[in-house]
Amino acid sequence: MRGRGTDHGETDHGAHDPNTNDPKTNRNLPINNPLRGDIAAAVTAVRASKPLAQSLTNFVTINLVANAQLAVGGAAAMHYSAEEAHALNQGASKATYINMGTLLEEFRDQYPAAARDTVAAGLPWVLDPVGAGAGELRTAILRSFVDCPPAIVRCNASEAIALAGIWGLDVPGAGRAHAGVESSDEVEAAVPAAHAIARFTGGVVSVSGAVDLVTDGSRDFYLPGGSVWLTKITGAGCSLGGVSATYACVAEPLVAALAAALHYNRAADTAERVANGPASFQTAFIDALWNTSADEIAQSTIFI
Amino acid sequence: MRGRGTDHGETDHGAHDPNTNDPKTNRNLPINNPLRGDIAAAVTAVRASKPLAQSLTNFVTINLVANAQLAVGGAAAMHYSAEEAHALNQGASKATYINMGTLLEEFRDQYPAAARDTVAAGLPWVLDPVGAGAGELRTAILRSFVDCPPAIVRCNASEAIALAGIWGLDVPGAGRAHAGVESSDEVEAAVPAAHAIARFTGGVVSVSGAVDLVTDGSRDFYLPGGSVWLTKITGAGCSLGGVSATYACVAEPLVAALAAALHYNRAADTAERVANGPASFQTAFIDALWNTSADEIAQSTIFI
Amino acid sequence: MRGRGTDHGETDHGAHDPNTNDPKTNRNLPINNPLRGDIAAAVTAVRASKPLAQSLTNFVTINLVANAQLAVGGAAAMHYSAEEAHALNQGASKATYINMGTLLEEFRDQYPAAARDTVAAGLPWVLDPVGAGAGELRTAILRSFVDCPPAIVRCNASEAIALAGIWGLDVPGAGRAHAGVESSDEVEAAVPAAHAIARFTGGVVSVSGAVDLVTDGSRDFYLPGGSVWLTKITGAGCSLGGVSATYACVAEPLVAALAAALHYNRAADTAERVANGPASFQTAFIDALWNTSADEIAQSTIFI
């Protein structure tokens, strides 16, 4: 449905300049930090146990979401029904993914009920608030989630800001909503909103951009790398949300969000080397999701 | 939406051990059996006449279903409307494919009416009972098909067992329903259910797994080969259902189901040789559907 | 959902025979004609400004539409809501694409309202009348567009003829409707209908076939080339409609329709050289949309 957040085509997003006054430092998470072991363990656990994360997701990228979940080693089940969500929550599904693209009127009741059912079952769910701020139906559904907050919000900067507004969270200097599906805000602009959301949900926010941010509201992790090609195919962000749900089946939200985003960035690095354009990039990227090792993912640069 | 039935990643599915006590024998259908000529003729007829099989199918894999139908030489028309089904049944369409994934509420009346219209027009239809056993809506639609049974049921083992239960068929030792979209039953476990369904419909059941089963209720055909990669992409099973409908435009159900499954297995064999991961496998697989010869398909090993 | 209009597999569509009595001449648009500069400028402008064309389009090919729009340099936003259409028309979207495939009942009101809103906002919209003539719902929606006509109709020959009939246009020798989604009429047969539509809308009609026709009702442009593989993948026509909308963001309808169709034909020429089948063609085609130069597009053969 959209690129993966900010179109960072003009940005040297591989490097990190320690002399800027942005919120990132240039300190890499120590290589022996236990979090890295948790990330590697999550990657291995998904491949070993093939966990099922069910999805209620948009029609544009539903195929890519499923294929990405399979490519990291998980299983996929897509539907638009709170009744099926309940059956799967009582059955094989260990997490739920809800993506707010291409809403139909009948989703008005089904999506909130699916989210509530997942929380009632004691399972985590992942929200991609695509286009947050646009339209009464989307806003109504997003607002309903206040009572059953997601463990992970995967979004771009604009959507984080809009979502914090919809939920009425107190965000220093916030309020600017965004109606489109293309990100136009830099990740840095969304830090206060991301913090507010994470503190409210008690979970994690994963903001995609030139340098991705994953935060639990107190700790910020900046993830460089990835590829500009991710913004030239539709569904990089959507499918990252789905893969975050796959990882949430086997790991706590912070580890899941980090594992998913790092897995994406390393696979994109690999795919970029062989891509001749957006379609060959996508093929190589999905292949690389399958082939990238747990160690390569866990040893990524993580600025803290 | 799911892999193609049982995840046979751990199984040596290319070989067939004659010393096991499974229901398969190791006798290959004689190379001059007329059925092989019928299969080759069906492959050739599809490529020559480009028959149209209309589809009402899930949103996850709808694109792959259409592209697979085109890649074997057929034509595709997708919709969600009994009215359009009627128009096409009176027009160019020679078979209908109905797949039970990603149901919306309005499909409750449209799918049964489309099936009835197809039968009333004297045309065959193919059912993929995705997720049979999960949810009131799905069960209601599946139950309605009792009065207008499909010529071919294309499913995995779990779904065959669940469908036989929904239709109230007498199956020795049966009754276990399955709510997920991943197959967890071996094909062998579904033989009694498949037989019961085929005898009830007067048609054919095609059960996908490590070794596929095609049965008309009295004769069983086991089809080895294919590729584990088929379980690592979404829609291998769904699109095999669509291609079975394409073949049902030009051949009787048994020949159509065999031609479709064998065409899939031979194309998968070819694609596996060049795949670097699930996405490059899918590309090579669709290309191979186009390129595999009628003779290669018809000369496949078929255990009887 | 279908190939790109007429299945020209048996036709030598690259060559143009000046001795036939078809409506085409063999005169190439002069290389210094200002229209060629306008086409090159449109290609460059899309790549520079990344314009957003919103889409209400079918479920079969929605992913390809979005990826094609991104591959020519534009942005994409997909939905099924007149409310979102309004928000985007007041926001970033500069054109709207409406495609009539896979209609749901709720589209009955949403699609006409989205079209009206786009026209009221002073923005162009592109119609792909997929399956025109089939079904009461489709006909009702198509008829409603009489009051808010599209700037560009992108269709195949059969659909042009059917649409002219639905709109009650006076077409010499017309009246024959077509219910399928496969084109069975040659482009030449649709010339009177295309002229009538273009004169009625005051816009442009782009008819895809072995040799494409773009007409504003007084001037006809015939575009040879492209690839038979475009008819072997689903969505070549649908995505050309979406890309026509992308170009309509930055250029007048005639230039937009020409730039889109020529961009498609040149990319297809390139992809055909490396394709091993329909799927590798599609990958190479999308890559080629990204890589084909503005000059190569603008210098195409254009018969007038």
mmCIF file with all atom_site columns, N, CA, C and O in Angstrom, chain B residues 15-26 188:
data_model
loop_
_atom_site.group_PDB
_atom_site.id
_atom_site.type_symbol
_atom_site.label_atom_id
_atom_site.label_alt_id
_atom_site.label_comp_id
_atom_site.label_asym_id
_atom_site.label_entity_id
_atom_site.label_seq_id
_atom_site.pdbx_PDB_ins_code
_atom_site.Cartn_x
_atom_site.Cartn_y
_atom_site.Cartn_z
_atom_site.occupancy
_atom_site.B_iso_or_equiv
_atom_site.pdbx_formal_charge
_atom_site.auth_seq_id
_atom_site.auth_comp_id
_atom_site.auth_asym_id
_atom_site.auth_atom_id
_atom_site.pdbx_PDB_model_num
ATOM 1  N N  . ALA B 1 15  ? 10.577 -40.068 -2.797 1.00 0.00 ? 15  ALA B N  1
ATOM 2  C CA . ALA B 1 15  ? 10.683 -41.518 -2.872 1.00 0.00 ? 15  ALA B CA 1
ATOM 3  C C  . ALA B 1 15  ? 9.428  -42.180 -2.318 1.00 0.00 ? 15  ALA B C  1
ATOM 4  O O  . ALA B 1 15  ? 8.642  -41.573 -1.606 1.00 0.00 ? 15  ALA B O  1
ATOM 5  N N  . HIS B 1 16  ? 9.250  -43.409 -2.668 1.00 0.00 ? 16  HIS B N  1
ATOM 6  C CA . HIS B 1 16  ? 8.110  -44.140 -2.160 1.00 0.00 ? 16  HIS B CA 1
ATOM 7  C C  . HIS B 1 16  ? 8.598  -45.509 -1.693 1.00 0.00 ? 16  HIS B C  1
ATOM 8  O O  . HIS B 1 16  ? 9.170  -46.281 -2.457 1.00 0.00 ? 16  HIS B O  1
ATOM 9  N N  . ASP B 1 17  ? 8.376  -45.770 -0.443 1.00 0.00 ? 17  ASP B N  1
ATOM 10 C CA . ASP B 1 17  ? 8.894  -46.995 0.151  1.00 0.00 ? 17  ASP B CA 1
ATOM 11 C C  . ASP B 1 17  ? 7.840  -48.099 0.050  1.00 0.00 ? 17  ASP B C  1
ATOM 12 O O  . ASP B 1 17  ? 6.795  -48.034 0.682  1.00 0.00 ? 17  ASP B O  1
ATOM 13 N N  . PRO B 1 18  ? 8.085  -49.116 -0.726 1.00 0.00 ? 18  PRO B N  1
ATOM 14 C CA . PRO B 1 18  ? 7.081  -50.161 -0.914 1.00 0.00 ? 18  PRO B CA 1
ATOM 15 C C  . PRO B 1 18  ? 6.915  -51.042 0.327  1.00 0.00 ? 18  PRO B C  1
ATOM 16 O O  . PRO B 1 18  ? 6.002  -51.855 0.387  1.00 0.00 ? 18  PRO B O  1
ATOM 17 N N  . ASN B 1 19  ? 7.803  -50.855 1.298  1.00 0.00 ? 19  ASN B N  1
ATOM 18 C CA . ASN B 1 19  ? 7.732  -51.726 2.461  1.00 0.00 ? 19  ASN B CA 1
ATOM 19 C C  . ASN B 1 19  ? 6.877  -51.169 3.593  1.00 0.00 ? 19  ASN B C  1
ATOM 20 O O  . ASN B 1 19  ? 6.743  -51.790 4.635  1.00 0.00 ? 19  ASN B O  1
ATOM 21 N N  . THR B 1 20  ? 6.361  -49.999 3.417  1.00 0.00 ? 20  THR B N  1
ATOM 22 C CA . THR B 1 20  ? 5.507  -49.451 4.469  1.00 0.00 ? 20  THR B CA 1
ATOM 23 C C  . THR B 1 20  ? 4.121  -50.058 4.336  1.00 0.00 ? 20  THR B C  1
ATOM 24 O O  . THR B 1 20  ? 3.754  -50.614 3.299  1.00 0.00 ? 20  THR B O  1
ATOM 25 N N  . ASN B 1 21  ? 3.351  -49.913 5.386  1.00 0.00 ? 21  ASN B N  1
ATOM 26 C CA . ASN B 1 21  ? 1.999  -50.470 5.355  1.00 0.00 ? 21  ASN B CA 1
ATOM 27 C C  . ASN B 1 21  ? 0.956  -49.383 5.048  1.00 0.00 ? 21  ASN B C  1
ATOM 28 O O  . ASN B 1 21  ? -0.180 -49.472 5.480  1.00 0.00 ? 21  ASN B O  1
ATOM 29 N N  . ASP B 1 22  ? 1.389  -48.332 4.349  1.00 0.00 ? 22  ASP B N  1
ATOM 30 C CA . ASP B 1 22  ? 0.428  -47.283 4.017  1.00 0.00 ? 22  ASP B CA 1
ATOM 31 C C  . ASP B 1 22  ? -0.470 -47.765 2.874  1.00 0.00 ? 22  ASP B C  1
ATOM 32 O O  . ASP B 1 22  ? -0.228 -48.820 2.281  1.00 0.00 ? 22  ASP B O  1
ATOM 33 N N  . PRO B 1 23  ? -1.549 -47.048 2.600  1.00 0.00 ? 23  PRO B N  1
ATOM 34 C CA . PRO B 1 23  ? -2.519 -47.538 1.618  1.00 0.00 ? 23  PRO B CA 1
ATOM 35 C C  . PRO B 1 23  ? -1.996 -47.523 0.181  1.00 0.00 ? 23  PRO B C  1
ATOM 36 O O  . PRO B 1 23  ? -2.664 -48.025 -0.715 1.00 0.00 ? 23  PRO B O  1
ATOM 37 N N  . LYS B 1 24  ? -0.840 -46.946 -0.047 1.00 0.00 ? 24  LYS B N  1
ATOM 38 C CA . LYS B 1 24  ? -0.322 -46.892 -1.401 1.00 0.00 ? 24  LYS B CA 1
ATOM 39 C C  . LYS B 1 24  ? 0.395  -48.192 -1.744 1.00 0.00 ? 24  LYS B C  1
ATOM 40 O O  . LYS B 1 24  ? 1.041  -48.805 -0.903 1.00 0.00 ? 24  LYS B O  1
ATOM 41 N N  . THR B 1 25  ? 0.308  -48.567 -2.962 1.00 0.00 ? 25  THR B N  1
ATOM 42 C CA . THR B 1 25  ? 1.149  -49.642 -3.464 1.00 0.00 ? 25  THR B CA 1
ATOM 43 C C  . THR B 1 25  ? 2.298  -48.971 -4.179 1.00 0.00 ? 25  THR B C  1
ATOM 44 O O  . THR B 1 25  ? 2.351  -47.753 -4.288 1.00 0.00 ? 25  THR B O  1
ATOM 45 N N  . ASN B 1 26  ? 3.221  -49.721 -4.688 1.00 0.00 ? 26  ASN B N  1
ATOM 46 C CA . ASN B 1 26  ? 4.292  -49.107 -5.468 1.00 0.00 ? 26  ASN B CA 1
ATOM 47 C C  . ASN B 1 26  ? 4.123  -49.431 -6.957 1.00 0.00 ? 26  ASN B C  1
ATOM 48 O O  . ASN B 1 26  ? 5.065  -49.432 -7.712 1.00 0.00 ? 26  ASN B O  1
ATOM 49 N N  . GLU B 1 188 ? -2.988 -39.857 4.240  1.00 0.00 ? 188 GLU B N  1
ATOM 50 C CA . GLU B 1 188 ? -3.511 -41.199 4.513  1.00 0.00 ? 188 GLU B CA 1
ATOM 51 C C  . GLU B 1 188 ? -4.706 -41.148 5.470  1.00 0.00 ? 188 GLU B C  1
ATOM 52 O O  . GLU B 1 188 ? -5.654 -41.930 5.331  1.00 0.00 ? 188 GLU B O  1
#
